[in-house]
Coordinates of C-alpha atoms in Angstrom, one line a residue:
Chain A
M1 CA 16.9 -17.9 15.7
D2 CA 13.5 -18.5 13.7
V3 CA 13.2 -15.8 11.3
Q4 CA 9.4 -15.1 9.9
E5 CA 8.5 -13.9 6.4
T6 CA 5.3 -12.4 5.9
P7 CA 4.6 -10.9 2.2
L8 CA 2.8 -8.0 2.5
P9 CA 1.6 -8.1 -1.8
G10 CA 1.7 -4.5 -3.2
I11 CA 3.5 -3.0 0.3
G12 CA 6.9 -4.8 0.5
I13 CA 7.6 -8.1 3.5
R14 CA 8.2 -8.2 6.8
R15 CA 10.4 -9.8 8.6
E16 CA 10.0 -10.7 11.7
I17 CA 10.9 -12.9 15.4
V18 CA 9.4 -14.1 18.2
L19 CA 11.3 -13.1 21.5
G20 CA 11.5 -15.3 24.6
N21 CA 8.5 -13.0 26.1
G22 CA 6.0 -13.6 23.4
R23 CA 7.0 -10.1 21.5
R24 CA 7.2 -9.9 17.7
V25 CA 10.5 -7.5 17.3
G26 CA 10.9 -7.1 13.8
L27 CA 10.9 -4.9 10.0
V28 CA 9.0 -4.1 7.9
I29 CA 10.7 -3.5 4.0
Q30 CA 8.1 -1.8 1.6
R31 CA 9.2 -1.8 -1.9
D32 CA 10.6 1.2 -1.8
G33 CA 13.2 0.4 0.7
Q34 CA 11.8 2.4 3.2
T35 CA 12.6 0.2 6.5
E36 CA 10.9 0.3 9.6
L37 CA 11.4 -1.7 13.1
I38 CA 8.0 -3.2 14.7
I39 CA 7.9 -3.9 18.3
S40 CA 4.2 -5.7 19.0
K41 CA 2.5 -5.4 22.2
V42 CA 1.6 -6.8 25.0
D43 CA -2.2 -7.6 25.8
D44 CA -2.5 -7.2 22.1
P45 CA 0.0 -8.8 20.4
D46 CA -1.4 -8.7 16.8
A47 CA -1.0 -5.2 16.8
C48 CA 2.4 -3.0 17.3
L49 CA 3.0 -0.5 19.9
A50 CA 5.6 1.5 17.5
S51 CA 6.9 1.1 14.0
I52 CA 10.2 3.3 13.9
P53 CA 10.8 4.9 10.2
L54 CA 14.6 3.9 10.2
S55 CA 17.1 5.4 7.0
I56 CA 19.4 2.6 5.3
E57 CA 21.9 4.1 7.8
E58 CA 20.2 4.1 11.4
A59 CA 19.5 0.5 10.9
A60 CA 23.4 -0.7 10.1
T61 CA 24.3 0.9 12.7
L62 CA 21.1 -0.3 14.6
G63 CA 22.0 -3.8 13.6
S64 CA 26.3 -3.5 15.2
L65 CA 25.2 -2.3 18.2
L66 CA 22.3 -5.0 18.5
G67 CA 25.2 -7.6 16.9
G68 CA 28.2 -6.6 19.4
P69 CA 27.7 -8.6 21.8
Q70 CA 27.5 -11.6 20.5
L71 CA 30.8 -10.8 18.6
V72 CA 32.3 -10.2 21.7
A73 CA 30.5 -13.4 23.7
Q74 CA 32.7 -14.8 20.7
L75 CA 35.9 -13.3 21.1
A76 CA 36.0 -14.1 25.1
E77 CA 34.5 -17.7 24.7
E78 CA 37.5 -18.2 22.6
H79 CA 40.3 -17.0 24.7
S80 CA 38.4 -18.5 27.2
N81 CA 41.8 -20.6 28.2
L82 CA 44.1 -18.0 27.9
P83 CA 44.0 -16.6 32.0
G84 CA 44.0 -12.5 32.2
V85 CA 43.0 -11.7 28.5
S86 CA 39.3 -10.1 28.1
T87 CA 37.4 -8.6 25.5
R88 CA 35.1 -5.2 25.3
Q89 CA 33.3 -3.2 23.3
F90 CA 33.6 0.8 23.2
L91 CA 31.3 2.6 21.3
V92 CA 33.1 6.1 19.9
T93 CA 31.0 8.5 20.0
D94 CA 30.7 12.4 18.5
G95 CA 32.6 13.4 22.0
T96 CA 35.4 11.2 21.1
P97 CA 39.0 12.3 20.9
F98 CA 39.9 10.4 17.8
A99 CA 36.7 10.6 15.5
G100 CA 36.7 11.3 12.9
R101 CA 41.4 10.4 12.6
P102 CA 43.1 7.2 12.3
L103 CA 42.6 4.9 13.9
G104 CA 47.0 4.4 14.4
D105 CA 46.4 7.8 16.0
T106 CA 45.1 6.2 19.4
R107 CA 48.3 4.6 19.7
M108 CA 46.5 1.7 22.1
R109 CA 48.3 -0.5 21.5
T110 CA 51.8 0.9 22.5
R111 CA 50.1 3.0 25.6
T112 CA 47.8 -0.1 26.9
G113 CA 49.2 -3.1 25.2
A114 CA 45.6 -3.9 24.3
S115 CA 44.8 -4.2 20.5
V116 CA 41.6 -3.4 18.5
V117 CA 40.6 -6.8 16.9
A118 CA 37.7 -5.7 15.0
M119 CA 35.5 -2.6 14.6
L120 CA 32.0 -2.8 14.1
R121 CA 30.3 -0.4 11.4
E122 CA 26.5 0.0 9.7
G123 CA 26.4 -3.8 10.2
Q124 CA 29.4 -5.0 8.7
V125 CA 32.5 -6.2 10.6
L126 CA 36.0 -5.4 9.9
P127 CA 38.5 -7.6 11.4
S128 CA 41.9 -6.4 12.1
P129 CA 41.7 -3.7 11.0
S130 CA 44.9 -0.8 10.5
P131 CA 46.1 1.6 11.6
N132 CA 45.5 3.3 8.7
D133 CA 41.1 3.1 9.3
V134 CA 39.7 5.7 10.1
I135 CA 37.4 5.0 13.1
E136 CA 34.0 7.6 13.4
P137 CA 31.5 8.3 15.8
G138 CA 28.6 5.2 15.3
D139 CA 31.1 2.6 14.8
L140 CA 32.1 0.1 17.6
L141 CA 35.4 -1.3 18.4
V142 CA 36.1 -4.4 19.7
V143 CA 39.6 -4.2 22.2
V144 CA 40.9 -7.5 23.3
G145 CA 43.5 -7.1 26.5
T146 CA 44.4 -6.9 29.7
P147 CA 42.0 -6.1 32.3
D148 CA 43.7 -2.7 33.6
G149 CA 44.9 -2.7 29.8
L150 CA 41.0 -2.3 28.3
D151 CA 40.8 0.0 31.6
A152 CA 43.9 2.5 30.5
A153 CA 42.0 2.5 26.3
A154 CA 38.7 3.0 28.2
A155 CA 40.5 5.9 28.7
I156 CA 42.4 7.1 25.4
L157 CA 38.9 6.7 24.0
H158 CA 36.7 8.5 26.3
G159 CA 39.0 10.5 26.3
S160 CA 39.9 11.4 30.2
Chain B
M1 CA -13.2 33.8 -26.7
G2 CA -11.9 30.4 -28.6
A3 CA -13.1 26.4 -27.0
T4 CA -9.7 25.7 -27.1
T5 CA -9.1 29.4 -24.4
A6 CA -12.4 28.8 -22.6
T7 CA -10.9 25.0 -22.3
L8 CA -7.9 26.1 -20.6
I9 CA -9.3 28.4 -18.2
E10 CA -11.9 25.8 -17.5
L11 CA -9.5 23.3 -16.9
G12 CA -7.2 25.9 -15.2
V13 CA -10.0 26.7 -12.1
I14 CA -10.8 23.0 -11.8
F15 CA -7.2 21.5 -11.1
L16 CA -6.3 25.1 -9.0
G17 CA -9.2 24.3 -7.2
L18 CA -9.4 20.4 -6.7
G19 CA -5.1 20.7 -5.6
I20 CA -6.8 23.8 -3.0
L21 CA -9.4 21.6 -1.6
G22 CA -7.1 18.6 -1.7
R23 CA -4.2 20.1 0.0
L24 CA -6.6 20.7 2.4
A25 CA -8.6 16.9 2.5
A26 CA -4.9 16.1 2.8
R27 CA -4.1 17.9 6.0
F28 CA -7.1 15.9 7.7
G29 CA -5.4 12.3 6.3
M30 CA -8.6 12.7 4.3
S31 CA -9.0 10.4 0.6
P32 CA -9.7 13.7 -1.7
V33 CA -11.6 11.0 -3.9
P34 CA -14.4 12.7 -2.6
L35 CA -13.6 16.6 -2.6
Y36 CA -12.7 15.6 -6.8
L37 CA -16.6 14.1 -6.8
L38 CA -18.1 17.5 -5.0
G39 CA -15.8 19.7 -7.7
G40 CA -17.2 17.9 -11.0
L41 CA -20.8 18.1 -9.2
A42 CA -20.2 21.8 -8.4
F43 CA -19.4 22.7 -12.2
G44 CA -21.3 20.0 -14.6
Q45 CA -25.1 19.6 -16.2
G46 CA -27.0 21.5 -13.4
G47 CA -24.2 22.6 -10.5
F48 CA -23.2 26.5 -10.0
I49 CA -21.8 26.7 -13.4
Q50 CA -21.6 25.5 -16.0
F51 CA -18.3 23.9 -18.0
H52 CA -18.9 23.8 -21.6
G53 CA -15.2 23.6 -22.3
V54 CA -13.7 20.6 -20.8
A55 CA -16.4 17.8 -21.9
E56 CA -14.3 16.4 -24.9
F57 CA -10.7 16.4 -23.5
G58 CA -12.3 15.2 -19.9
H59 CA -13.7 12.1 -22.1
I60 CA -10.7 11.1 -23.1
A61 CA -8.7 12.0 -20.5
G62 CA -10.6 10.2 -18.2
E63 CA -10.3 6.8 -19.9
I64 CA -7.2 7.3 -20.4
G65 CA -7.4 7.6 -16.5
V66 CA -9.0 4.3 -16.2
V67 CA -6.3 2.8 -17.8
L68 CA -3.1 4.2 -15.7
L69 CA -5.0 3.3 -12.8
L70 CA -5.5 -0.7 -13.6
L71 CA -2.1 -0.4 -14.7
M72 CA -0.5 0.8 -11.7
L73 CA -2.4 -1.6 -9.8
G74 CA -1.3 -3.8 -12.1
L75 CA 2.3 -3.1 -11.4
E76 CA 1.7 -3.3 -7.5
Y77 CA 1.2 -6.9 -7.7
T78 CA 3.5 -9.6 -8.9
A79 CA 1.6 -12.8 -10.1
A80 CA 3.3 -15.2 -8.0
E81 CA 1.6 -12.7 -5.2
L82 CA -1.7 -13.3 -7.0
V83 CA -1.4 -16.2 -6.9
T84 CA -0.7 -17.4 -3.0
G85 CA -3.2 -15.2 -2.7
L86 CA -5.8 -17.3 -4.3
K87 CA -4.5 -20.6 -3.4
Q88 CA -4.6 -19.3 0.5
S89 CA -7.3 -16.6 0.7
W90 CA -9.6 -18.0 -1.5
Q91 CA -13.0 -18.6 0.5
A92 CA -11.7 -15.0 2.5
G93 CA -12.6 -13.8 -0.8
L94 CA -15.9 -15.7 -2.0
M95 CA -17.5 -14.7 1.6
D96 CA -15.6 -10.9 0.0
L97 CA -17.9 -11.4 -2.9
V98 CA -21.2 -12.8 -1.7
L99 CA -21.4 -10.1 1.6
N100 CA -20.9 -7.5 -0.5
F101 CA -22.1 -8.4 -3.7
T102 CA -25.7 -8.8 -2.3
P103 CA -26.9 -5.5 -1.0
G104 CA -25.7 -4.0 -4.0
A105 CA -27.4 -5.9 -6.3
L106 CA -30.8 -6.6 -4.0
L107 CA -31.2 -2.2 -4.3
A108 CA -31.0 -2.3 -7.6
Y109 CA -33.5 -4.3 -8.0
M110 CA -36.1 -2.9 -5.7
L111 CA -34.9 0.2 -7.3
G112 CA -35.8 -1.8 -10.9
W113 CA -32.5 -1.3 -12.6
G114 CA -32.9 -4.6 -13.3
P115 CA -30.3 -7.6 -13.7
V116 CA -27.0 -5.1 -15.4
G117 CA -27.9 -2.8 -12.8
A118 CA -27.7 -5.1 -10.3
M119 CA -24.9 -6.3 -11.5
V120 CA -22.9 -2.5 -11.9
L121 CA -24.2 -1.5 -8.2
G122 CA -23.1 -4.7 -7.0
G123 CA -19.6 -4.3 -8.0
V124 CA -19.6 -0.6 -6.5
T125 CA -20.7 -2.1 -3.5
Y126 CA -18.3 -5.0 -3.3
I127 CA -14.4 -3.2 -3.9
S128 CA -13.5 -1.2 -1.5
S129 CA -10.6 1.2 -2.4
S130 CA -6.9 -0.9 -2.0
G131 CA -5.7 2.6 -2.1
I132 CA -7.1 4.1 0.6
A133 CA -6.9 0.9 2.7
A134 CA -3.0 1.1 2.1
K135 CA -3.0 5.0 3.1
V136 CA -4.9 4.0 6.4
L137 CA -2.6 1.1 7.6
T138 CA 0.8 3.5 6.7
D139 CA -0.7 6.3 8.6
L140 CA -1.7 4.8 11.2
G141 CA 1.6 2.1 11.6
R142 CA -0.4 -0.4 11.2
L143 CA 1.9 -2.3 8.7
G144 CA 3.9 -4.5 11.5
N145 CA 0.4 -5.8 12.5
R146 CA -0.5 -9.1 12.6
E147 CA -4.1 -8.6 10.4
T148 CA -2.7 -6.2 7.8
P149 CA -2.0 -9.6 6.0
V150 CA -5.2 -10.9 5.6
V151 CA -6.0 -7.1 4.6
L152 CA -3.6 -7.7 2.1
A153 CA -5.1 -10.6 0.7
V154 CA -9.0 -10.2 0.4
L155 CA -7.3 -6.7 -1.6
V156 CA -5.4 -8.8 -4.0
L157 CA -8.5 -10.9 -4.3
E158 CA -11.1 -8.3 -4.8
D159 CA -8.7 -6.0 -7.5
L160 CA -8.3 -10.0 -9.5
A161 CA -12.0 -11.1 -9.4
M162 CA -12.0 -7.1 -11.0
A163 CA -10.0 -8.9 -13.6
G164 CA -13.4 -11.8 -13.9
Y165 CA -15.6 -9.1 -13.3
L166 CA -15.0 -5.6 -15.7
P167 CA -15.2 -7.9 -18.8
V168 CA -18.3 -9.5 -17.6
M169 CA -19.8 -5.9 -17.3
T170 CA -18.6 -4.9 -20.6
A171 CA -20.4 -8.1 -21.9
V172 CA -24.1 -6.8 -20.0
L173 CA -23.5 -3.0 -21.0
G174 CA -23.0 -3.1 -24.1
G175 CA -26.1 -5.9 -24.6
I176 CA -24.4 -8.9 -26.0
G177 CA -26.7 -11.1 -25.1
L178 CA -26.0 -14.5 -22.4
L179 CA -23.8 -16.0 -25.6
G180 CA -22.4 -13.5 -26.6
G181 CA -21.4 -12.4 -23.0
A182 CA -20.1 -16.4 -22.2
T183 CA -18.4 -16.1 -25.2
T184 CA -16.6 -13.2 -24.0
V185 CA -16.2 -14.0 -20.6
G186 CA -14.9 -17.1 -22.0
I187 CA -12.0 -14.9 -24.1
S188 CA -11.4 -12.6 -21.3
L189 CA -10.5 -15.9 -18.6
L190 CA -8.6 -17.5 -21.1
V191 CA -6.7 -13.7 -21.6
V192 CA -6.3 -13.3 -18.0
T193 CA -5.0 -17.1 -17.4
A194 CA -2.5 -16.9 -20.3
V195 CA -1.6 -14.0 -18.7
L196 CA -0.8 -15.5 -15.0
L197 CA 1.5 -18.1 -16.8
A198 CA 3.4 -16.1 -19.1
A199 CA 3.0 -13.0 -16.4
L200 CA 4.9 -16.3 -13.9
R201 CA 7.3 -18.0 -16.6
F202 CA 8.3 -14.4 -18.7
G203 CA 7.0 -11.5 -16.3
H204 CA 11.5 -11.0 -16.3
R205 CA 11.7 -11.0 -19.8
I206 CA 8.5 -8.7 -20.8
S207 CA 9.9 -6.5 -18.1
A208 CA 13.5 -6.8 -19.8
W209 CA 12.0 -5.2 -23.3
I210 CA 9.8 -2.6 -21.2
H211 CA 12.5 -1.3 -19.4
S212 CA 14.8 1.9 -20.6
P213 CA 17.6 3.6 -19.2
E214 CA 15.9 7.6 -20.3
Q215 CA 13.3 7.8 -18.5
E216 CA 11.8 10.4 -21.6
T217 CA 11.7 7.0 -24.1
F218 CA 10.7 4.7 -20.4
L219 CA 7.9 6.9 -19.7
L220 CA 6.9 6.7 -23.6
K221 CA 7.5 2.6 -24.3
I222 CA 4.7 1.7 -20.9
I223 CA 2.2 5.0 -21.7
G224 CA 2.4 3.7 -24.9
A225 CA 2.4 -0.2 -24.4
A226 CA -0.7 0.2 -21.8
L227 CA -2.6 2.2 -24.7
L228 CA -2.1 -0.5 -27.1
V229 CA -3.2 -3.1 -24.3
A230 CA -6.4 -1.3 -23.6
G231 CA -7.1 -0.6 -27.3
L232 CA -6.3 -4.2 -28.4
A233 CA -8.6 -5.3 -25.6
S234 CA -11.2 -3.0 -26.0
A235 CA -11.6 -4.2 -29.1
M236 CA -12.6 -7.7 -28.7
Q237 CA -14.4 -6.7 -26.3
V238 CA -12.5 -7.8 -22.5
S239 CA -12.7 -4.2 -21.1
A240 CA -9.9 -1.5 -21.6
A241 CA -9.2 -1.7 -17.9
V242 CA -8.1 -5.4 -17.7
G243 CA -6.0 -4.8 -20.7
A244 CA -4.3 -2.5 -18.4
F245 CA -3.9 -4.2 -15.2
L246 CA -2.7 -7.5 -16.7
L247 CA 0.4 -5.9 -18.2
G248 CA 0.5 -4.5 -15.2
I249 CA 1.3 -7.4 -12.9
A250 CA 3.0 -8.7 -16.5
I251 CA 5.5 -6.2 -15.7
S252 CA 7.3 -7.1 -12.2
G253 CA 10.5 -6.6 -9.8
A254 CA 12.5 -3.3 -10.3
T255 CA 11.2 -1.9 -14.1
A256 CA 7.6 -2.8 -11.7
D257 CA 9.0 0.0 -9.3
S258 CA 10.4 2.4 -10.9
A259 CA 7.2 2.1 -13.4
A260 CA 5.3 2.6 -11.3
R261 CA 6.9 5.8 -9.1
L262 CA 7.4 7.7 -13.3
L263 CA 3.8 7.1 -13.9
E264 CA 2.5 8.0 -9.8
P265 CA 2.4 11.6 -11.1
L266 CA 0.9 11.0 -14.4
R267 CA -2.0 9.0 -12.9
D268 CA -2.8 11.0 -9.9
L269 CA -3.8 13.8 -12.8
F270 CA -6.1 11.3 -15.5
A271 CA -7.3 9.7 -12.2
A272 CA -8.7 12.8 -10.8
T273 CA -10.2 14.4 -14.5
F274 CA -11.8 10.9 -14.4
F275 CA -13.9 11.8 -10.5
V276 CA -14.2 15.1 -11.8
V277 CA -15.7 13.7 -15.0
F278 CA -17.8 11.2 -13.2
G279 CA -18.5 14.2 -10.8
L280 CA -20.0 16.2 -14.1
N281 CA -22.0 14.2 -15.1
T282 CA -24.1 13.3 -12.2
D283 CA -27.0 16.7 -12.0
P284 CA -27.1 17.5 -8.8
S285 CA -30.9 18.3 -8.6
T286 CA -31.1 13.8 -9.2
M287 CA -28.9 13.8 -5.9
P288 CA -32.2 14.1 -3.1
P289 CA -34.0 11.5 -4.2
V290 CA -31.6 8.7 -3.6
I291 CA -29.6 10.4 -0.7
G292 CA -31.6 8.0 1.9
W293 CA -31.1 4.6 -0.1
A294 CA -27.5 5.9 -0.1
V295 CA -27.6 6.3 3.4
L296 CA -29.1 2.9 4.0
L297 CA -26.3 1.1 1.1
A298 CA -23.3 3.1 3.6
I299 CA -24.2 1.1 6.4
V300 CA -25.6 -1.9 5.5
T301 CA -22.3 -2.3 3.6
A302 CA -20.3 -1.0 6.2
A303 CA -21.4 -4.3 8.5
T304 CA -20.6 -6.6 5.8
K305 CA -17.7 -5.2 5.2
M306 CA -16.8 -5.1 8.4
A307 CA -18.1 -8.5 9.0
T308 CA -15.9 -9.8 5.9
G309 CA -12.5 -8.2 7.5
A310 CA -13.3 -9.6 10.9
W311 CA -14.4 -13.2 8.9
A312 CA -11.6 -13.4 7.3
A313 CA -8.8 -12.3 10.4
R314 CA -10.4 -14.8 12.7
R315 CA -9.4 -17.6 10.2
A316 CA -6.6 -16.4 10.5
G317 CA -5.8 -16.6 14.6
I318 CA -5.9 -12.9 15.0
G319 CA -7.2 -11.6 18.5
R320 CA -10.6 -9.1 18.9
W321 CA -9.3 -5.9 18.8
G322 CA -7.6 -7.3 15.1
R323 CA -10.4 -8.1 14.4
V324 CA -12.4 -5.0 14.5
R325 CA -9.1 -3.2 12.8
A326 CA -8.9 -5.4 10.2
G327 CA -13.1 -5.5 8.9
T328 CA -13.2 -1.2 9.0
V329 CA -10.2 -1.0 7.5
L330 CA -11.8 -2.4 4.3
I331 CA -14.8 -0.2 5.1
A332 CA -14.2 2.5 2.3
R333 CA -14.5 2.8 -1.3
G334 CA -13.6 4.7 -3.7
E335 CA -11.6 4.6 -7.0
F336 CA -12.6 2.0 -8.5
S337 CA -16.5 1.9 -7.6
I338 CA -16.1 4.6 -9.1
V339 CA -14.5 3.0 -12.3
V340 CA -17.6 0.2 -12.3
A341 CA -19.9 3.1 -12.2
G342 CA -18.2 5.1 -14.6
L343 CA -17.6 2.5 -17.7
A344 CA -22.5 1.7 -16.7
V345 CA -23.0 5.4 -17.4
A346 CA -20.2 6.0 -20.3
S347 CA -22.9 3.2 -22.0
G348 CA -25.8 4.6 -20.8
V349 CA -28.0 2.1 -20.4
L350 CA -28.6 2.9 -17.7
P351 CA -31.0 6.0 -15.2
E352 CA -29.2 8.9 -14.1
A353 CA -30.5 7.9 -10.4
L354 CA -27.6 5.3 -10.5
N355 CA -24.7 8.0 -10.9
A356 CA -26.4 10.0 -8.4
L357 CA -26.5 7.1 -5.5
V358 CA -22.8 6.0 -6.7
A359 CA -21.5 9.3 -6.4
A360 CA -23.1 9.4 -3.1
Y361 CA -22.0 6.2 -1.2
V362 CA -18.8 7.1 -2.6
M363 CA -18.5 10.2 -1.1
L364 CA -19.9 8.4 2.3
M365 CA -17.6 5.8 2.4
A366 CA -14.7 7.6 1.3
V367 CA -14.7 9.7 3.7
A368 CA -16.4 7.7 6.5
G369 CA -13.8 4.1 5.5
P370 CA -10.6 5.8 7.0
I371 CA -12.8 7.9 10.8
A372 CA -14.4 4.0 11.5
A373 CA -10.7 2.0 11.3
R374 CA -8.8 5.0 13.0
F375 CA -11.6 5.2 15.8
A376 CA -13.7 2.1 15.9
E377 CA -11.1 0.6 18.0
P378 CA -10.4 3.1 20.3
A379 CA -14.8 3.4 20.7
L380 CA -15.3 -0.2 20.9
R381 CA -12.9 -0.6 24.2
R382 CA -14.2 2.4 26.3
L383 CA -17.7 0.7 25.1
T384 CA -16.4 -2.3 26.8
R385 CA -13.9 -1.0 29.3
Q386 CA -10.6 -2.9 28.5
P387 CA -8.8 0.8 27.8
E388 CA -5.4 -0.5 26.4
Y389 CA -2.4 0.2 27.5
A390 CA 0.8 1.8 26.8
G391 CA 3.0 -1.6 26.6

C-alpha cells in the first residue's frame, strides 16, 4: 500500500492512503504528538469530512482493531491445509468477566481445546501470551481451535 | 506617587484589560491582535486617558517582543522546510510578492509618502499573518485538507522573504543611501545564506549547545542567545529581528520544540506589549482622514491575496472550493504587518498618518480574514446552488 507523506511546515506531517473508492484516509501528526484521524469528503476530495483528535492510546487501539483481521487472515491462510482448524478474534470489553485478570484464569485450553495464539494491544502484537499475562479491556485475542471450541471460547470470554 | 508606582499601576490596568478583552475575542475565535491595538489607541496620545508611565518600559519590551516573535517564527520551521519550500513554490511566492506588495506601495505613492513609504506599506500589505492562518486552519479542522500544504508553503516563503526584506527596509529607513543600502543588503543576503547552510549541516550541534536539562538555564541560554544575536545583527545594520529569526531557524528538532513551548508565554506577553505600544503611539484623531484609504486597501488586498492563494492552489491541482479556501485563509494580516510598520515608526522618518492607516488596516484584516476563511465557501456554495453533501 502506498502511504503518502506530506510535510506541513510549522505544523507537522500528514500521512495518508488513497482507498479504492478514491477517499483519502490518514493522519495529521502535529509537532507536539497530537494526532488527528482524517477522512476526505466524497464531493470535495480536497476537504475533510472529519478530523478527529486521538490520544496516543486511542490511536493505538484503533490501529490494533484495524490490524486484527489481517493477522487472522494470515493465520487462517497458514493452517488452511489443516481441515477443522479455524481462527477467530475476540475483543476484550469492560463486560468481559476476565478483564483485568491473568489469561490463565480463563482456563480456556482446558475447557475448550482452543488456544490464544496472539494478543493485540495498542497496536502491538504479543505472540503466544503466557497464562500469567493479564488481559485488559481493548485487547484483541486471536484464538485458534475447532469451530465448536471457538464457540465455547466465545461463551467464556463474553460471560454467557 | 513615584514614577515606578505609576508605571506598575498603568501596566497592571493595561494587561488586565487586555486579558479580559482577549478572553472575549477567544470566545468568538478571533485574533487578539486588533484588541491589543484598540487598547493602545484608547490609552495613548489623544486617547481617553493618557498613560505616560508605560512608554519607557513599553519601548524596550516592544523591541524584545519583536525579537521573540521572529525567534518563534524561526523555531517553527526547519532549514530543510525552508529550502524545500523555496525550491517547490517559488513561483507562488513571487506571485504573492507582486500581487500583494504592489497595492500598498501604490497607495503610499498616491498619498505622497515617497519610496520609503512605499517600501513600508508594501511590506504591510504583502505579509499574511501566519499566526492567524495557522489558528484558522486548526480551528476549522483543515489540517488534513489538500490545499493546506499549499497555504503553508506560501506562508513559509513570506516568512523567508522577511529575512531579505527587513534588512533592506532598515537600510532604507536609516537613509544610508543607495551604495550603503546595497552593501547592507549584500551582507544580509550573505548572512542569511550562510545561516541556512550552517543550519542544514550543523543545526543539531547548535541545538545541542543551546539545550539544557533544566528549564531555567535553558530559558536563560535561549533568550540570551536571541538578544545577543539580535543586537549584533542590529549593530551590523541587518535588523535585530532578522538575527533572531535566523537563530530560530538554526535551532532544530526536539530543542526547537521545547524552546517554542518555553518561550510561548513570554512571546505572548512581550508581543502584546509591542502591539499596545504601537497603538499608544498612534493618535486616534489622525485616523478618520485615512480610514477610507484603509478600507479601500483592505478590499483590494483581500482580493489580491485571494487570487494568490487560488492561483497557487490551482497549480497544485486543487478543485474550485479548495482554491476558495486557500485564498481566504491567506487574507488575514496581523502581527508581522505591525512589526514592519512598528520599525518604520521607530525611525521617525514617516508621517503619523502611516501609523493610523496601518493600525486601521490591520484591525480590519485581522478581523475580516478569519471571517472570510470561515464563511466564503458556504456563501459561495449557496450562491451557486451547490450545497455541500454530508458524505
